[in-house]
Amino acid sequence: MKKLIISFAYILLLMSTPGCYYAFYPQTGSQLYIETQPETIEIYSDEPEQKYEILGPIAAEVPGDVEAATKYLKKKAAKLGASAVMKINLSKPTSFPGSTSISGIAVKIKES
């Protein structure tokens, strides 16, 4: 019986441990781009001064701090071919202590 209780507690712990969550909602009619490098992705709290094309909203929830969340979001934005993520929003979810939520809008900066 003791083993059963320990096993059940372990399963509950695994189920409650936050993993990485990621979402991307492509803009209708948006063009597909070649993957970029995560290190090159620019982060903007507002809109960039340059002209840009919206690829779509992007969001992630990851275990860790703001740096970990930003790194993960840049990695996912790079896979979309984005050159920046604008209108960044950060939060600490109460449902998963120790995790960070980050969201924004993936964009492709237009060359002048």
XYZ file of C-alpha atoms in Angstrom:
112
model
C 0.000 0.000 0.000
C 2.854 2.370 0.843
C 4.402 1.767 -2.606
C 1.062 2.564 -4.243
C 0.784 5.883 -2.398
C 4.371 6.826 -3.270
C 3.806 5.894 -6.928
C 0.617 7.949 -7.054
C 2.356 10.950 -5.464
C 5.202 10.651 -7.982
C 2.769 10.610 -10.920
C 0.989 13.686 -9.562
C 4.323 15.468 -9.212
C 5.264 14.671 -12.817
C 1.898 15.868 -14.079
C 2.178 19.155 -12.219
C 5.735 19.934 -13.352
C 5.601 22.648 -16.005
C 7.035 21.886 -19.393
C 7.563 24.215 -22.288
C 4.412 25.497 -23.881
C 4.518 27.218 -27.237
C 1.868 28.695 -29.523
C 1.946 30.465 -32.873
C -1.085 31.759 -34.709
C -0.142 32.575 -38.313
C -1.547 35.691 -39.902
C -4.010 34.912 -42.703
C -2.206 35.109 -46.024
C 1.228 35.462 -44.426
C 4.200 34.376 -46.473
C 6.574 31.606 -45.364
C 10.181 32.622 -44.758
C 13.494 30.820 -44.459
C 14.506 30.075 -40.864
C 16.696 32.732 -39.257
C 19.223 32.506 -36.404
C 17.811 32.957 -32.866
C 20.748 35.230 -31.932
C 19.669 37.718 -34.614
C 16.074 38.107 -33.391
C 15.446 41.612 -32.043
C 13.048 42.133 -29.127
C 10.859 45.261 -28.989
C 8.575 46.311 -26.151
C 6.600 48.387 -28.667
C 6.717 48.585 -32.480
C 10.022 48.859 -34.373
C 10.707 52.085 -36.248
C 11.408 50.185 -39.462
C 8.654 48.887 -41.728
C 7.683 45.289 -41.006
C 5.348 42.460 -41.977
C 3.367 40.735 -39.239
C 3.833 36.963 -39.225
C 1.495 36.425 -36.272
C 1.141 36.262 -32.489
C 3.597 33.996 -30.671
C 3.620 32.848 -27.034
C 5.541 30.515 -24.741
C 5.574 29.404 -21.122
C 8.832 27.912 -19.922
C 10.348 26.825 -16.624
C 12.836 29.455 -15.534
C 13.355 33.186 -15.573
C 12.857 35.968 -18.131
C 16.154 35.137 -19.845
C 15.121 31.499 -20.379
C 11.695 32.541 -21.714
C 13.195 35.120 -24.087
C 15.754 32.627 -25.396
C 13.008 30.056 -26.049
C 10.760 32.616 -27.773
C 13.644 33.763 -30.013
C 14.301 30.133 -30.971
C 10.670 29.629 -31.989
C 10.464 32.990 -33.812
C 13.614 32.105 -35.777
C 11.962 28.899 -37.016
C 9.209 31.084 -38.509
C 11.748 33.255 -40.329
C 11.033 36.265 -38.113
C 13.612 38.979 -37.652
C 11.974 40.441 -34.539
C 9.289 40.003 -31.907
C 7.416 43.152 -30.926
C 4.992 44.144 -28.158
C 6.551 41.707 -25.680
C 4.480 40.829 -22.631
C 5.998 38.948 -19.668
C 4.238 37.380 -16.701
C 4.807 34.886 -13.903
C 1.939 32.380 -13.927
C 0.635 31.447 -10.495
C -0.381 27.992 -11.706
C 3.259 26.954 -12.301
C 5.623 28.611 -9.825
C 9.100 29.045 -11.239
C 7.922 29.444 -14.826
C 7.696 32.540 -17.021
C 5.156 33.355 -19.733
C 6.181 35.509 -22.674
C 4.179 36.620 -25.689
C 4.471 39.031 -28.563
C 4.018 39.407 -32.300
C 6.534 37.798 -34.655
C 7.477 40.153 -37.488
C 9.767 40.288 -40.505
C 11.573 43.641 -40.744
C 11.474 44.908 -44.335
C 14.812 45.834 -45.887
C 15.046 49.495 -46.882
